[in-house]
Coordinates of C-alpha atoms in Angstrom, one line a residue:
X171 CA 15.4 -11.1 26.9
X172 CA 18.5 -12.9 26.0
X173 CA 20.3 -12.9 22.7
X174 CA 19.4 -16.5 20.9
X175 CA 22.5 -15.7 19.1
X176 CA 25.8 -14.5 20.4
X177 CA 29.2 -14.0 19.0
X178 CA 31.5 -13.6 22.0
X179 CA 35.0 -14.5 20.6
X180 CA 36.6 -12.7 17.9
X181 CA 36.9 -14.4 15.0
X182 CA 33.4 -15.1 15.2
X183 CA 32.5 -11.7 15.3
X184 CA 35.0 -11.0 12.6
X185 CA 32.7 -13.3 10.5
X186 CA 29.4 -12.1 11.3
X187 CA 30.5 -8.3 11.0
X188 CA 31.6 -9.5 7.3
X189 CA 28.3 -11.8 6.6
X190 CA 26.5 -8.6 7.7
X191 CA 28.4 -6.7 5.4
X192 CA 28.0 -8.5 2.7
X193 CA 24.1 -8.7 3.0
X194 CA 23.9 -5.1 3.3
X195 CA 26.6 -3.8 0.3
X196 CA 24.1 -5.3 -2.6
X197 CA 21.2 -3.2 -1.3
X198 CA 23.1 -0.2 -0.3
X199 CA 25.2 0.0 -3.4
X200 CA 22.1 1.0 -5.8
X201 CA 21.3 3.9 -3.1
X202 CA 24.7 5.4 -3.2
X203 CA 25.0 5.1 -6.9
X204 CA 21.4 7.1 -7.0
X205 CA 22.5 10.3 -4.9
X206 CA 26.0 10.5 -6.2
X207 CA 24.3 10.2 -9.6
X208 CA 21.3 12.8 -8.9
X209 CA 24.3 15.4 -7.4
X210 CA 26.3 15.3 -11.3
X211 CA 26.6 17.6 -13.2
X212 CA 24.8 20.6 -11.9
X213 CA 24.4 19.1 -8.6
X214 CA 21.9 20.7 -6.4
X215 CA 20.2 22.3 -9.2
X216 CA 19.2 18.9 -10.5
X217 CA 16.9 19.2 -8.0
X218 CA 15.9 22.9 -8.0
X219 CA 15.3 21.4 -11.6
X220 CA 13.1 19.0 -10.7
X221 CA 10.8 21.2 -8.3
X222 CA 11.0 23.9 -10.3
X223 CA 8.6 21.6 -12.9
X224 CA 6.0 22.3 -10.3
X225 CA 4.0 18.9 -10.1
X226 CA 5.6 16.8 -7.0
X227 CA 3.0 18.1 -4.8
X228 CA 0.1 16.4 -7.4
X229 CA 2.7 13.3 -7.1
X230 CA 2.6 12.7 -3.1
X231 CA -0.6 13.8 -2.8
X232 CA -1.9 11.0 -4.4
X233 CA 0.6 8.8 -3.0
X234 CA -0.4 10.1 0.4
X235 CA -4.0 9.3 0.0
X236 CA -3.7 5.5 -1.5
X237 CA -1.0 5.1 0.9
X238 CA -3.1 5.9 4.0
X239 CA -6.6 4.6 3.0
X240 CA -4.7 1.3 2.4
X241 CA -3.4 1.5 5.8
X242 CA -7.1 1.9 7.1
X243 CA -8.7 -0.5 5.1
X244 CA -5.6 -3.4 6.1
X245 CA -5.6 -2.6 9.8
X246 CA -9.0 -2.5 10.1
X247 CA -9.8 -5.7 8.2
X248 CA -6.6 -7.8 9.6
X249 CA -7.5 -7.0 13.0
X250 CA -10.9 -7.9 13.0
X251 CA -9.6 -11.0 10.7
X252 CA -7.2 -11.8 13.2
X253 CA -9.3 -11.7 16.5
X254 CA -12.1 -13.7 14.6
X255 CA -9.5 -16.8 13.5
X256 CA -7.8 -16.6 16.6
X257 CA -10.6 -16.3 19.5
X258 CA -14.3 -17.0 17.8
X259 CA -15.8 -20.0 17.5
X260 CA -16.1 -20.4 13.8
X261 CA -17.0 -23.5 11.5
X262 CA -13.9 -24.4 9.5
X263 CA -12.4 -21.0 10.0
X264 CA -8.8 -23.0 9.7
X265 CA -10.3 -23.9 5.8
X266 CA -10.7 -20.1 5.3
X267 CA -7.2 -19.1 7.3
X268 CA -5.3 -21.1 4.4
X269 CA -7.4 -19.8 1.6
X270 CA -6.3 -16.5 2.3
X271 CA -2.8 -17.2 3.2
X272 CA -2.8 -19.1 -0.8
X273 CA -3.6 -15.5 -1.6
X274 CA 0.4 -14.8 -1.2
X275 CA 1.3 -17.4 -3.5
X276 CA -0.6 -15.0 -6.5
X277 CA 2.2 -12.9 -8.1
X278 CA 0.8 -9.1 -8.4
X279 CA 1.4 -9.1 -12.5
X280 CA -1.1 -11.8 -12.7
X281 CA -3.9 -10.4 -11.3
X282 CA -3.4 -7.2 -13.3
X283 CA -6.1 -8.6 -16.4
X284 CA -8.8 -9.5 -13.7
X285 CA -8.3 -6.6 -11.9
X286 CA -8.5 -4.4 -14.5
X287 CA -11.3 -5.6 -16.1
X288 CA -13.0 -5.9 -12.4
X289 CA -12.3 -2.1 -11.8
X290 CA -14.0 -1.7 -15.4
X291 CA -16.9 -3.5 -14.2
X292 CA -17.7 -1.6 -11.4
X293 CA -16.8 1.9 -12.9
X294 CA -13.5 2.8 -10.4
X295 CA -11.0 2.9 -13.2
X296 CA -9.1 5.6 -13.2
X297 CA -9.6 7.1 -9.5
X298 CA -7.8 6.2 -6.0
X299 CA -10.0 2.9 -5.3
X300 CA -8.9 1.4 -8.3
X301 CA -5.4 0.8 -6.4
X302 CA -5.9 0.9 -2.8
X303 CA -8.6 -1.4 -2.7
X304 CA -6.3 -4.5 -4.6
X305 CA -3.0 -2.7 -2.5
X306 CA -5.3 -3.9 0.8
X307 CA -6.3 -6.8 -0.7
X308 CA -2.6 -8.1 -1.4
X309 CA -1.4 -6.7 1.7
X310 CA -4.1 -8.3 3.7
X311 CA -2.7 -12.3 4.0
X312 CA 0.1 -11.6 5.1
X313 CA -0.9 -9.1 8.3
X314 CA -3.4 -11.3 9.0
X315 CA -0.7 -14.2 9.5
X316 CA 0.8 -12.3 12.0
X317 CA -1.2 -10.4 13.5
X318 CA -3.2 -14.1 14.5
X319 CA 0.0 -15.4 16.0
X320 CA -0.1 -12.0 18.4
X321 CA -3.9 -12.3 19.3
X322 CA -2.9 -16.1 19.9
X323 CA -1.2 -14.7 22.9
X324 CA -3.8 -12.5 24.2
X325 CA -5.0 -14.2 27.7
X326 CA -8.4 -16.0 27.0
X327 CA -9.0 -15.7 30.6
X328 CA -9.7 -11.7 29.8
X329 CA -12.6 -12.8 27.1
X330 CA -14.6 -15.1 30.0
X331 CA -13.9 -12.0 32.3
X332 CA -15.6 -9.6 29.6
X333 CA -17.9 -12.0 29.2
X334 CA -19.5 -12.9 32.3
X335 CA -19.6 -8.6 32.9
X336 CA -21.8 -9.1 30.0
X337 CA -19.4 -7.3 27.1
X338 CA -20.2 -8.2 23.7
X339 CA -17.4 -9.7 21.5
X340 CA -17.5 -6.4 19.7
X341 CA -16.5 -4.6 22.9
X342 CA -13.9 -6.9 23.8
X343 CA -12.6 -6.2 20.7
X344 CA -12.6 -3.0 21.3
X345 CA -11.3 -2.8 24.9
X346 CA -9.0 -6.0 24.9
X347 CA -7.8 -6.7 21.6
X348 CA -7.2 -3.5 20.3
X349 CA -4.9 -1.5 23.1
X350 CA -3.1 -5.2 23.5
X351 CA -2.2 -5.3 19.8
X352 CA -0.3 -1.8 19.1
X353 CA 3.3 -3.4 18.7
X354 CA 1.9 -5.4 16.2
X355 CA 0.1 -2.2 14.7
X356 CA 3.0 -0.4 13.9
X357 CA 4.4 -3.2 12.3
X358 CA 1.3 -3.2 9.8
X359 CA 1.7 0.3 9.6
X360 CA 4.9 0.2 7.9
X361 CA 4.2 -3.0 6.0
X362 CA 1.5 -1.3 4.3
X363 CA 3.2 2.0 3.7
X364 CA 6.3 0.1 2.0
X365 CA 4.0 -1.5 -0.2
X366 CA 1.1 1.1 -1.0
X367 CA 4.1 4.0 -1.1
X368 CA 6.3 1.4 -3.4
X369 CA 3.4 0.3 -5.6
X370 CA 4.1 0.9 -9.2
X371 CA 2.5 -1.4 -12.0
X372 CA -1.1 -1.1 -10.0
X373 CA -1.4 2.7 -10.4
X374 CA 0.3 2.8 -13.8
X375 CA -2.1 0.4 -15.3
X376 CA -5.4 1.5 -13.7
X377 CA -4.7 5.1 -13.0
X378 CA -4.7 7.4 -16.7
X379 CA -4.9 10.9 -15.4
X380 CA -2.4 12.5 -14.3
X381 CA -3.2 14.5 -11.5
X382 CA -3.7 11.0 -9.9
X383 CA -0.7 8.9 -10.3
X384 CA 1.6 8.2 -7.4
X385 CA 5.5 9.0 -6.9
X386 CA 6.6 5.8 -8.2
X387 CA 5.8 7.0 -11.9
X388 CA 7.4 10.3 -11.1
X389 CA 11.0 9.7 -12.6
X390 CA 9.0 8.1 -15.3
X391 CA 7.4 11.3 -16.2
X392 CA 10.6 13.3 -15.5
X393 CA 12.3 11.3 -18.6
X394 CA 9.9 13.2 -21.1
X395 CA 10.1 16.4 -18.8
X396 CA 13.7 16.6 -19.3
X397 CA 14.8 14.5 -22.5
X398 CA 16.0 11.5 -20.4
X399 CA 18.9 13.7 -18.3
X400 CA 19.4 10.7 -15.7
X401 CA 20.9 13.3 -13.7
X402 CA 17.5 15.1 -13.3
X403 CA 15.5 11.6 -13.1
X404 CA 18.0 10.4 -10.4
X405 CA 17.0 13.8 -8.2
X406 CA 13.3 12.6 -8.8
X407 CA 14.1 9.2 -7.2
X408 CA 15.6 10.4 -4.8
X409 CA 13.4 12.6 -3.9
X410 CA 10.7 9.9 -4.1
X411 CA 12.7 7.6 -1.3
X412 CA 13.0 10.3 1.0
X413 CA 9.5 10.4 2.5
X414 CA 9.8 6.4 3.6
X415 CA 13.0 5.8 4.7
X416 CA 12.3 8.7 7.8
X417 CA 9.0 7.4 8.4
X418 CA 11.1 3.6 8.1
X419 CA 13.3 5.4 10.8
X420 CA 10.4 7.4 12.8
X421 CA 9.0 4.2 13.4
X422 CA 11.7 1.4 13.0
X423 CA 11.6 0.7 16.8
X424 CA 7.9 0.2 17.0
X425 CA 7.9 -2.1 13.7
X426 CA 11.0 -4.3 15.1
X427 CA 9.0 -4.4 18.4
X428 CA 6.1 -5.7 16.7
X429 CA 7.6 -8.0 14.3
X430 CA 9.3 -9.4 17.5
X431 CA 6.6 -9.5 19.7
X432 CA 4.6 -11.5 17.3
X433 CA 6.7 -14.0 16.6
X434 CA 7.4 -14.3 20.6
X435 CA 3.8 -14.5 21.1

């Protein structure tokens, strides 16, 4: 596939090398000043420190579990989203598309009073459900948007084959949609990990006990730990980042792939 853009003289790759540059420095500058600032001082043993306190596993456990049952719930509801919007025949279904897509329009701290008063109501304050199941729902508009511009592109001529064999639309699902979709997968994937693994207000206002909060409200509770020694709190982060940047970079070609591929589609 060609490049739709191209610098081939100099100069103009002078300039794009220095617009690039310049778009990365603001969001590579915090990180840089984060390690250096975790290695002060006592250096490595800010972070022998930190696991020496002996409750980072309780952190990423939780973290792990919202993290991945939000990545069940979203792929398993945007796919099934998406092939219904793009492929069914369903009475103002383009009504209900742009009702969820006004969904991304709510800003997350305004939804935190009817959320937690909904998770009051139905008596899941205070566990895991309480954030994964308004993590999916935020996450959910916007893989739907793209994962219906990839089923788009799915041959209609293989759902009149499926058809006529006498496949229900729950098998071709199954055997069309689903194998046909995994670029697009992966990009959910790591949509929904940066925001389930990044989520911080949800879990620190519906989540009380302790051995359930998530790794974002780790260097908060290493400021009491060690009387505010940013040093210390700086390891935490750090050590909070770690875990999704390599999966980021595990699966950095499958997401681009996807992102791509949808947009192409």
């Amino acid at each position: 596939m060609r490049a739709v853009f191209e610098a081939r003289r100099p100069p103009a790759r002078l300039l794009l090398q220095i617009l690039v540059t310049a778009m990365v420095i603001p969001y590579l500058f915090p990180l840089v000043v984060m390690v250096q600032g975790s290695l002060a001082g006592e250096g490595w043993g800010n972070y022998r420190a930190v696991f020496e306190v002996g409750t980072i596993g309780t952190f990423f456990k939780s973290s792990v579990v919202i993290s991945v049952s939000t990545i069940a719930i979203v792929y398993v509801l945007t796919m099934l989203a998406a092939f219904g919007f793009s492929k069914l025949r369903v009475r103002r279904k383009e009504v209900y598309f742009w009702m969820i897509l006004a969904a991304l329009t709510l800003p997350e701290v305004v939804l935190l009073t009817p959320l937690f008063a909904t998770t009051l109501a139905l008596g899941v304050y205070d566990t895991y459900w309480a954030v994964v199941l308004p993590l999916a729902a935020l996450q959910i508009p916007f893989t739907v948007l793209i994962a219906r511009r990839f089923v788009d592109g799915v041959p209609d001529a293989l759902f009149d084959a499926a058809r006529i064999d006498g496949a229900s639309t729950f098998t071709s699902f199954r055997y069309i949609v689903i194998p046909m979709t995994r670029p697009i997968a992966a990009a959910i994937v790591v949509l929904t990990l940066i925001g389930s693994w990044n989520a911080y207000l949800l879990p620190l206002v519906l989540i009380q006990d302790p051995a359930q909060q998530t790794v974002t409200l780790l260097p908060q509770f290493f400021v009491s730990q060690f009387s505010n020694d940013q040093t210390k709190v700086l390891a935490s982060a750090v050590i909070t980042a770690i875990p999704e940047i390599v999966a980021y970079l595990c699966l950095q070609g499958l997401f681009e792939r996807g992102l791509s591929a949808g947009a192409i589609k």
